[in-house]
mmCIF file of C-alpha atoms in Angstrom:
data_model
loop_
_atom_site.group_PDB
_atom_site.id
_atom_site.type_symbol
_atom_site.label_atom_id
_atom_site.label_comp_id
_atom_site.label_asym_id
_atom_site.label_seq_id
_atom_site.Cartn_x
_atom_site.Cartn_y
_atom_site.Cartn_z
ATOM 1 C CA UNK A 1 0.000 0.000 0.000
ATOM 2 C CA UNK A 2 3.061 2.481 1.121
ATOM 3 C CA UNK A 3 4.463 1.792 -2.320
ATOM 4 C CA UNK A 4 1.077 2.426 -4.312
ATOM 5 C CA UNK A 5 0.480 5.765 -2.645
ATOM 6 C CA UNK A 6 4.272 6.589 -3.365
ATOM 7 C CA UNK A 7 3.693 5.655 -7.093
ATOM 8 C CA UNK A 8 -0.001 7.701 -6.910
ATOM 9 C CA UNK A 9 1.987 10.785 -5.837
ATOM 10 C CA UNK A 10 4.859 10.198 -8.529
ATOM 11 C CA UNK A 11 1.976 10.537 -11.290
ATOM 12 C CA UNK A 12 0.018 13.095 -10.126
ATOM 13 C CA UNK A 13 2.792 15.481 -8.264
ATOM 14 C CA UNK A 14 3.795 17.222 -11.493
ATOM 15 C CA UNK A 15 -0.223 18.020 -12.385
ATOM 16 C CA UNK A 16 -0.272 19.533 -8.734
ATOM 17 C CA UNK A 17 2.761 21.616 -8.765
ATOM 18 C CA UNK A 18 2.003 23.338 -12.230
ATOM 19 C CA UNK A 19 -1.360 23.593 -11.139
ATOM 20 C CA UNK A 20 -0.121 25.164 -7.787
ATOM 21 C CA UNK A 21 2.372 27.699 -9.780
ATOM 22 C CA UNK A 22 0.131 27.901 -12.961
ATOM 23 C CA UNK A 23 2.897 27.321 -15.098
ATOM 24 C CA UNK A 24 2.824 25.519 -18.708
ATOM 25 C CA UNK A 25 2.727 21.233 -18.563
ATOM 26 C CA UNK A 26 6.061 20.212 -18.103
ATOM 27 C CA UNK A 27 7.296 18.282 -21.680
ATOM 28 C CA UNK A 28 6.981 19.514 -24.752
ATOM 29 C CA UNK A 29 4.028 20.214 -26.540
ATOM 30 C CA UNK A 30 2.331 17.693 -28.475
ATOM 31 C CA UNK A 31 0.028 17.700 -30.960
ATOM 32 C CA UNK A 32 -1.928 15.221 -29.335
ATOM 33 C CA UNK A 33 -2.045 13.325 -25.757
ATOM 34 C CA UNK A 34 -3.944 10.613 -26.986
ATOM 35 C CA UNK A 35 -1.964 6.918 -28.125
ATOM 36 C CA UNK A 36 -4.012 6.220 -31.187
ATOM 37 C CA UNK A 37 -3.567 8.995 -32.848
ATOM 38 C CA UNK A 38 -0.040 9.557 -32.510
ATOM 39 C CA UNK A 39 2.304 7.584 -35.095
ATOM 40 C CA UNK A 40 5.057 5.255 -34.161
ATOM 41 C CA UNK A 41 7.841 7.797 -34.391
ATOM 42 C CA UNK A 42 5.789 10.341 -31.860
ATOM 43 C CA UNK A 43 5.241 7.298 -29.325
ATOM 44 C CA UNK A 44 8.900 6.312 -29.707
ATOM 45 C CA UNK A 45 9.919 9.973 -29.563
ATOM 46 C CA UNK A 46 7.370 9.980 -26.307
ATOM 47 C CA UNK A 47 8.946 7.375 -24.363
ATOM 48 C CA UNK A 48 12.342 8.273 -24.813
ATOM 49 C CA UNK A 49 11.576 11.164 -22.385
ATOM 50 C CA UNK A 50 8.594 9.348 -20.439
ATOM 51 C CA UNK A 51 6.690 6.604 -19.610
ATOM 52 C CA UNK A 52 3.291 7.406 -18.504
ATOM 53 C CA UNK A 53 -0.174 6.366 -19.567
ATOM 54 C CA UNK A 54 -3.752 7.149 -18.438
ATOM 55 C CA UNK A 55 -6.281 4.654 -18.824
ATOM 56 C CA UNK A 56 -9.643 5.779 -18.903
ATOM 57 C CA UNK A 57 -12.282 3.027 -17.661
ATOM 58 C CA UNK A 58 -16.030 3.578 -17.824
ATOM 59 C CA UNK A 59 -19.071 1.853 -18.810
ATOM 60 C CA UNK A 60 -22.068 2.346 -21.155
ATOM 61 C CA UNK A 61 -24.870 1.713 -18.732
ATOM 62 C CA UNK A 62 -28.652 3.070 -17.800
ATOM 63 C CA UNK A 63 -28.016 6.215 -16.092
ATOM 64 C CA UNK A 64 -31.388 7.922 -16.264
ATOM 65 C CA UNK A 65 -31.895 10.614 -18.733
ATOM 66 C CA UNK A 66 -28.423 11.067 -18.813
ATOM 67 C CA UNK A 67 -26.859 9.367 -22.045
ATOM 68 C CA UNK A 68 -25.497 6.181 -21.572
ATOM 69 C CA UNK A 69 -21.988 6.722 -22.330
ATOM 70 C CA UNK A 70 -21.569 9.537 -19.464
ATOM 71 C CA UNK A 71 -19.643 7.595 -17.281
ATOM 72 C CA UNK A 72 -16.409 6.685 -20.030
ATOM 73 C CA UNK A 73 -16.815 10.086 -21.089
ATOM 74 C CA UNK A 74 -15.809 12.059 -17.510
ATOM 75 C CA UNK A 75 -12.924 9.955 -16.896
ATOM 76 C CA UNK A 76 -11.516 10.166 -20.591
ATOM 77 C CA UNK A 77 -12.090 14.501 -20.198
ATOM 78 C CA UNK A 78 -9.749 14.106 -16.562
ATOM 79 C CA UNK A 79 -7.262 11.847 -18.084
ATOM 80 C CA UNK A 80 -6.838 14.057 -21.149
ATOM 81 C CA UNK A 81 -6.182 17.097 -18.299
ATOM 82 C CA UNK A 82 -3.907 14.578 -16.199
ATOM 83 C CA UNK A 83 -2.059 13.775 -19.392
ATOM 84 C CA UNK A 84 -1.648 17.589 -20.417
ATOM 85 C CA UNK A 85 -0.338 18.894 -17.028
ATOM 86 C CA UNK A 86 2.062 15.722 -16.210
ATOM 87 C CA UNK A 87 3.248 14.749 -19.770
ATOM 88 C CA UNK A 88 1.770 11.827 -20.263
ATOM 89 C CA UNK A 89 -0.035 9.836 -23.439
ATOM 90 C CA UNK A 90 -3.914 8.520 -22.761
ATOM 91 C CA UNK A 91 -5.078 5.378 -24.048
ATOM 92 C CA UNK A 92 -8.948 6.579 -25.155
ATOM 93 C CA UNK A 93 -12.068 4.164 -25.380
ATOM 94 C CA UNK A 94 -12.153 1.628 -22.059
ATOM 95 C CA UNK A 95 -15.992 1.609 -21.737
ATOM 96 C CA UNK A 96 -17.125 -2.041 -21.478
ATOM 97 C CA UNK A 97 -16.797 -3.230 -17.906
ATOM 98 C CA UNK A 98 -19.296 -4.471 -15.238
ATOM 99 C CA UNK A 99 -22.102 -2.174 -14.791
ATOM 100 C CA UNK A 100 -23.589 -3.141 -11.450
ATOM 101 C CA UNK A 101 -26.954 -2.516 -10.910
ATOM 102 C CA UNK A 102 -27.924 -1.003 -14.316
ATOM 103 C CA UNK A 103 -27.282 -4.919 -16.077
ATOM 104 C CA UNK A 104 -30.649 -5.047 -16.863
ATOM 105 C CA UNK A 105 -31.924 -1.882 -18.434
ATOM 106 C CA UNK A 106 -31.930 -1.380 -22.251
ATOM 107 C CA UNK A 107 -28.519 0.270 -23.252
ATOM 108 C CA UNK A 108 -26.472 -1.272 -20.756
ATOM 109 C CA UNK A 109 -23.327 -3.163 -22.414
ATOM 110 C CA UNK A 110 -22.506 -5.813 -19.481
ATOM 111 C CA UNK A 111 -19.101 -7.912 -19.275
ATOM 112 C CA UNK A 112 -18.574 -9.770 -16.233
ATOM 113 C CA UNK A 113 -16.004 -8.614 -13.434
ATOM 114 C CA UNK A 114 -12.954 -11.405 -14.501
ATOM 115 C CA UNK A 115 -13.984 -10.734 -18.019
ATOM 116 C CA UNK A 116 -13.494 -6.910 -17.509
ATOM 117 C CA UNK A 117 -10.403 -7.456 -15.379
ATOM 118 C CA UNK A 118 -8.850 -10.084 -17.517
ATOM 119 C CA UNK A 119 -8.846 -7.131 -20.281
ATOM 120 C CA UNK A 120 -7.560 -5.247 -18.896
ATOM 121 C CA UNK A 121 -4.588 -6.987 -17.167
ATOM 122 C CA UNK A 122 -3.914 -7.583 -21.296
ATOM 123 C CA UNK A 123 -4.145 -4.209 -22.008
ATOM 124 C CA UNK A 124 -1.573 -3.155 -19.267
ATOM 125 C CA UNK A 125 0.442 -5.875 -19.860
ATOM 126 C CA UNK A 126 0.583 -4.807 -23.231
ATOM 127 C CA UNK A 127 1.848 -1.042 -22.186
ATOM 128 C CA UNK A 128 4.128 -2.258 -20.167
ATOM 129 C CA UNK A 129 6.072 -4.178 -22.947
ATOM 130 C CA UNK A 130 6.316 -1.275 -24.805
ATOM 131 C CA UNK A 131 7.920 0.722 -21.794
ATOM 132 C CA UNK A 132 4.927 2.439 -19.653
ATOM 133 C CA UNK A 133 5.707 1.800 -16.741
ATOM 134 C CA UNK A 134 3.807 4.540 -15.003
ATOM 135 C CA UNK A 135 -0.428 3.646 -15.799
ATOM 136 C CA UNK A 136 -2.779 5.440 -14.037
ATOM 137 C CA UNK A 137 -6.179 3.988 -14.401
ATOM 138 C CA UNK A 138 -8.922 6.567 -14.257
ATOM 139 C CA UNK A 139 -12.861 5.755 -13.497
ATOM 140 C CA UNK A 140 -16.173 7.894 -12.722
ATOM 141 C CA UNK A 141 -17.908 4.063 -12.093
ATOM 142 C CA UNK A 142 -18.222 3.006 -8.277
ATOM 143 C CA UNK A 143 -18.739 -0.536 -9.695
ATOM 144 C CA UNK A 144 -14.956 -0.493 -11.778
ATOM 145 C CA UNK A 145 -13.813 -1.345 -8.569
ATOM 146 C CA UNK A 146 -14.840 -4.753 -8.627
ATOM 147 C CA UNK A 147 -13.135 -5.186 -12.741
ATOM 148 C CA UNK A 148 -9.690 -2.860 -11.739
ATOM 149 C CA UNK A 149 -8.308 -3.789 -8.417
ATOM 150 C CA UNK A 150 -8.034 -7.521 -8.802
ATOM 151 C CA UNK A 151 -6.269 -6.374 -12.380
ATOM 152 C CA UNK A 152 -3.920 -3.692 -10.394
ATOM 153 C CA UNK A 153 -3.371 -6.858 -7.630
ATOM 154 C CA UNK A 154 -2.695 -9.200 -9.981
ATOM 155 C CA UNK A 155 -0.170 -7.108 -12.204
ATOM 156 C CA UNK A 156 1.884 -5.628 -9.451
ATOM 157 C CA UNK A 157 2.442 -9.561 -8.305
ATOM 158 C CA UNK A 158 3.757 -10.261 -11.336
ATOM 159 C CA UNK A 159 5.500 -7.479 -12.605
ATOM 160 C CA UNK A 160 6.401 -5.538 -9.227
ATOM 161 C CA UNK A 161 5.210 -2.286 -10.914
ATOM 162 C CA UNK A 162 2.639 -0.665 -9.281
ATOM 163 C CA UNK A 163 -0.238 0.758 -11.338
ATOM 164 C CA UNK A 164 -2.215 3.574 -9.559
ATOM 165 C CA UNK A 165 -6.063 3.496 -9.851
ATOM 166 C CA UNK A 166 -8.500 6.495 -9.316
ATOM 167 C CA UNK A 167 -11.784 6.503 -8.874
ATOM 168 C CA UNK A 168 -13.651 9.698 -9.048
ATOM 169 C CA UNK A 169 -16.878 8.493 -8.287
ATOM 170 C CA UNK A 170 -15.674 8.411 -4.936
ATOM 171 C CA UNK A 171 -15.058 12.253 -5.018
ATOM 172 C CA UNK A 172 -18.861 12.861 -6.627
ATOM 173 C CA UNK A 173 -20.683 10.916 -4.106
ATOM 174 C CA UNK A 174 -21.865 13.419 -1.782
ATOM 175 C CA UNK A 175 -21.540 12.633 2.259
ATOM 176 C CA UNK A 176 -23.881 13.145 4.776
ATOM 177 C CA UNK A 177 -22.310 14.215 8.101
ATOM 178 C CA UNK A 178 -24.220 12.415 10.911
ATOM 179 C CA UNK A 179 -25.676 13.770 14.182
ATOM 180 C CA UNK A 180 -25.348 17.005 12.784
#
């Protein structure tokens, strides 16, 4: 756990301190942040000087009137600002994970938990070959938690990297003080 909040303050510590000074994103500019629509030579180029990644995860689920791709589409906008601020690449388009509750309605895309989490161990393992060895997984769904931690678990015990997960939806859930 120590190690994981280390690596958590390794990614974000540059976004804080430029935020903090508002200075420009440390790195050079880029025309884009996002993996797929760099070339080879820019992602080569990029890892020369870096090697981190945000991973957005979301689902397409029921969420009311709200459309049902709302919760791939908050994380993707915050790792897009993470990515600009710390000089990092995203890796767009996650959105197919367990939904929870929603499983049922029409519009929901469900994949089960190990399904979800078996991706995206590949997915990471994947960066990691190619030299990322800072990911930062990014979610606005309470649920995720059930698809990314056993895949963060799992891929730290094999690779001794840690891979820092954030969940947002734990910052938009509003708390009741009690007694009070």
């Amino acid at each position: 756990m120590h190690r994981l909040l280390w690596t958590i303050f390794w990614l974000l510590f540059p976004v804080t301190m430029t935020l903090c000074q508002g200075g420009a994103p440390p790195g050079p500019s880029m025309r884009t942040r996002f993996l797929d629509s760099l070339n080879n030579r820019e992602i080569s180029e990029y890892l020369q000087r870096s090697d981190s990644i945000v991973i957005p995860v979301g689902t397409v689920e029921l969420h009311g009137e709200m459309p049902v791709g709302c919760e791939h589409v908050l994380p993707l906008a915050f790792a897009k600002r993470i990515a600009e601020e710390a000089d990092a690449l995203v890796l767009p388009g996650m959105v197919y994970f367990y939904p929870g509750a929603t499983a049922i309605a029409q519009g929901t895309v469900t994949v089960s938990p190990s399904a979800g989490s078996a991706y995206l161990k590949e997915v990471c393992r994947a960066l990691l070959r190619q030299g990322f060895r800072r990911q930062l997984i990014v979610t606005a769904h309470g649920p995720a938690l059930y698809t990314v931690m056993p895949a963060v678990r799992e891929l730290f015990e094999e690779h001794k990297t840690p891979i820092a997960f954030l969940d947002l939806s734990a910052r938009l859930i509003p708390v009741e003080k009690k007694g009070g």
